[in-house]
Tab-separated table of C-alpha atoms in Angstrom:
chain	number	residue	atom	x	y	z
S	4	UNK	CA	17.259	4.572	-13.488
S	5	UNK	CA	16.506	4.396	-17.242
S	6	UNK	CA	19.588	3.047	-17.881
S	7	UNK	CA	20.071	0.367	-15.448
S	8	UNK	CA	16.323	-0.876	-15.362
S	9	UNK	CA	16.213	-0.666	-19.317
S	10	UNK	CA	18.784	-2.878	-19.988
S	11	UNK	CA	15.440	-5.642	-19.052
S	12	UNK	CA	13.437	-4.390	-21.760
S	13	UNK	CA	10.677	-1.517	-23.089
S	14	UNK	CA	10.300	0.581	-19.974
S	15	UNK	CA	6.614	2.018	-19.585
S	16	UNK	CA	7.513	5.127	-16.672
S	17	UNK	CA	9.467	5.096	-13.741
S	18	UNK	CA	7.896	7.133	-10.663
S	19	UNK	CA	10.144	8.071	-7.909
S	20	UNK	CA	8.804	8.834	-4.579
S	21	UNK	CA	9.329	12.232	-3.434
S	22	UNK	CA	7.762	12.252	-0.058
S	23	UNK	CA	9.620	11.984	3.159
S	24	UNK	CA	7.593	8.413	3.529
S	25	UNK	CA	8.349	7.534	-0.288
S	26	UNK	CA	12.058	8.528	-0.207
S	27	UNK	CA	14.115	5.988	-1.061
S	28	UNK	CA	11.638	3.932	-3.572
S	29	UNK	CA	10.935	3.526	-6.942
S	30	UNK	CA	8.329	2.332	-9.292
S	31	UNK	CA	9.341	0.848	-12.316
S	32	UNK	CA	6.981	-0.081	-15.129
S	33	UNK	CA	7.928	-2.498	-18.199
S	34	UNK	CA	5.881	-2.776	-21.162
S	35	UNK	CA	6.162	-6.400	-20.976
S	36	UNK	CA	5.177	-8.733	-17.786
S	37	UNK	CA	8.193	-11.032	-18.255
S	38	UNK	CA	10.755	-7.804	-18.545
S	39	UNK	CA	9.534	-7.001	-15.200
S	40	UNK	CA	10.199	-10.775	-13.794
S	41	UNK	CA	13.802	-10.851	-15.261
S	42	UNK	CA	14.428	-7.412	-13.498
S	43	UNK	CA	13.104	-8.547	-10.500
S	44	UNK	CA	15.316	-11.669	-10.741
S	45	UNK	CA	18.523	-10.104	-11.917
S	46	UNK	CA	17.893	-6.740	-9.700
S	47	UNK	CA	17.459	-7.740	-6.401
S	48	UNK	CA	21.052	-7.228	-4.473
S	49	UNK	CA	22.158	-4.921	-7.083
S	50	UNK	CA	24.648	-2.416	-5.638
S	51	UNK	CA	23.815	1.318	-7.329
S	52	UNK	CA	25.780	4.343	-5.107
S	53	UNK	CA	26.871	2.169	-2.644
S	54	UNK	CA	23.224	1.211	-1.808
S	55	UNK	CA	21.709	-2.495	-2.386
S	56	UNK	CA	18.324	-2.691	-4.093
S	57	UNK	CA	15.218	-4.590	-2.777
S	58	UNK	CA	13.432	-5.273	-6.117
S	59	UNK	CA	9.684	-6.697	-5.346
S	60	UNK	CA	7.294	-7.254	-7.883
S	61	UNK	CA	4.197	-4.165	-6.990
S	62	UNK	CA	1.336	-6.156	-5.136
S	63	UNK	CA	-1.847	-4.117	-5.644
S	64	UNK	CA	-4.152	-6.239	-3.741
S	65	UNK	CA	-2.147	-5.669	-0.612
S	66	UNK	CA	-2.404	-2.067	-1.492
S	67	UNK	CA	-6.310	-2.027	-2.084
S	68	UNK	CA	-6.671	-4.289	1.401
S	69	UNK	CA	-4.735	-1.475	3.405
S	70	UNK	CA	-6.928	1.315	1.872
S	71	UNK	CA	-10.252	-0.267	2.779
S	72	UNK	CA	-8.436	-0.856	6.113
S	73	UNK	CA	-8.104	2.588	6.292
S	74	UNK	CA	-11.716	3.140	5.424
S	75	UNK	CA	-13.153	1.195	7.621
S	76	UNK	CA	-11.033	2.950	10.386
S	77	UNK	CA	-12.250	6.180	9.337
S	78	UNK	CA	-15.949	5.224	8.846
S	79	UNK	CA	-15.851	3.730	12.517
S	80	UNK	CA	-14.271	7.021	14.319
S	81	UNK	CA	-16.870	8.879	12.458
S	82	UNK	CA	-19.763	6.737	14.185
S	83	UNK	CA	-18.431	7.079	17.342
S	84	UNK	CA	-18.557	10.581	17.150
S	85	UNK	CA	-21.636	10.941	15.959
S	86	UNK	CA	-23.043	8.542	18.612
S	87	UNK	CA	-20.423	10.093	21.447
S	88	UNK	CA	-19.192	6.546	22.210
S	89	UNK	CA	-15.234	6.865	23.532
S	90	UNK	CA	-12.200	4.475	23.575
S	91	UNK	CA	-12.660	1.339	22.778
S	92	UNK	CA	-15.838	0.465	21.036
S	93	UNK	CA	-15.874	-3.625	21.980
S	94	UNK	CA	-15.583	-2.552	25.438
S	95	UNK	CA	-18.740	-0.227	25.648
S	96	UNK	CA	-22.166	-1.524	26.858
S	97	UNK	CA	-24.748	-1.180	24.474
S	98	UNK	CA	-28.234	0.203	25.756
S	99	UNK	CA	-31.090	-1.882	24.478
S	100	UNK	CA	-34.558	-0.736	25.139
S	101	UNK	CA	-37.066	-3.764	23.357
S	102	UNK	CA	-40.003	-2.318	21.394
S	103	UNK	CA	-43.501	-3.871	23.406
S	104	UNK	CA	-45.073	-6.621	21.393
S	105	UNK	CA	-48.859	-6.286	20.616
């Protein structure tokens, strides 16, 4: 990987995923922003073992929306236990009892 994705410039790390849902990808960090965009540019459809690469540039703010996505998921299961509520929460009616005004 080194020697393909160097050939672009100073290369920072490369992280390989390792997980059965990470096989298959790569992270590769330049030293320099516009190393990374000529990569990217002259990458992309590169054939390497008979496999064609899909070179993105890393999006983190997609990353951080699907974590507090996740978040939020967890937070509301873990009110719905606490409160017993089951299924689906915009289907169950609310009980209201109003406080008597003085």
């Amino acid at each position: 990987m080194y020697e393909i994705f160097g050939k672009f410039g100073a290369i920072r790390q490369i992280r390989v995923g390792s997980t059965n849902e990470t096989r298959g990808t790569a992270f590769v960090v330049y030293e320099d922003i516009y190393d990374a965009k000529n990569a990217c540019e002259h990458m992309s459809g590169f054939n390497v073992s008979n496999r064609y690469l899909v070179v993105l540039y890393y999006q983190a703010t997609k990353a951080y929306k699907r974590m507090d996505t996740e978040k939020a998921k967890e937070r509301l299961e873990e009110v719905k236990e606490r409160y017993g509520i089951g299924g689906d929460l915009t289907k169950q009616k609310m009980a209201y009892t109003p406080t008597p005004r003085r």
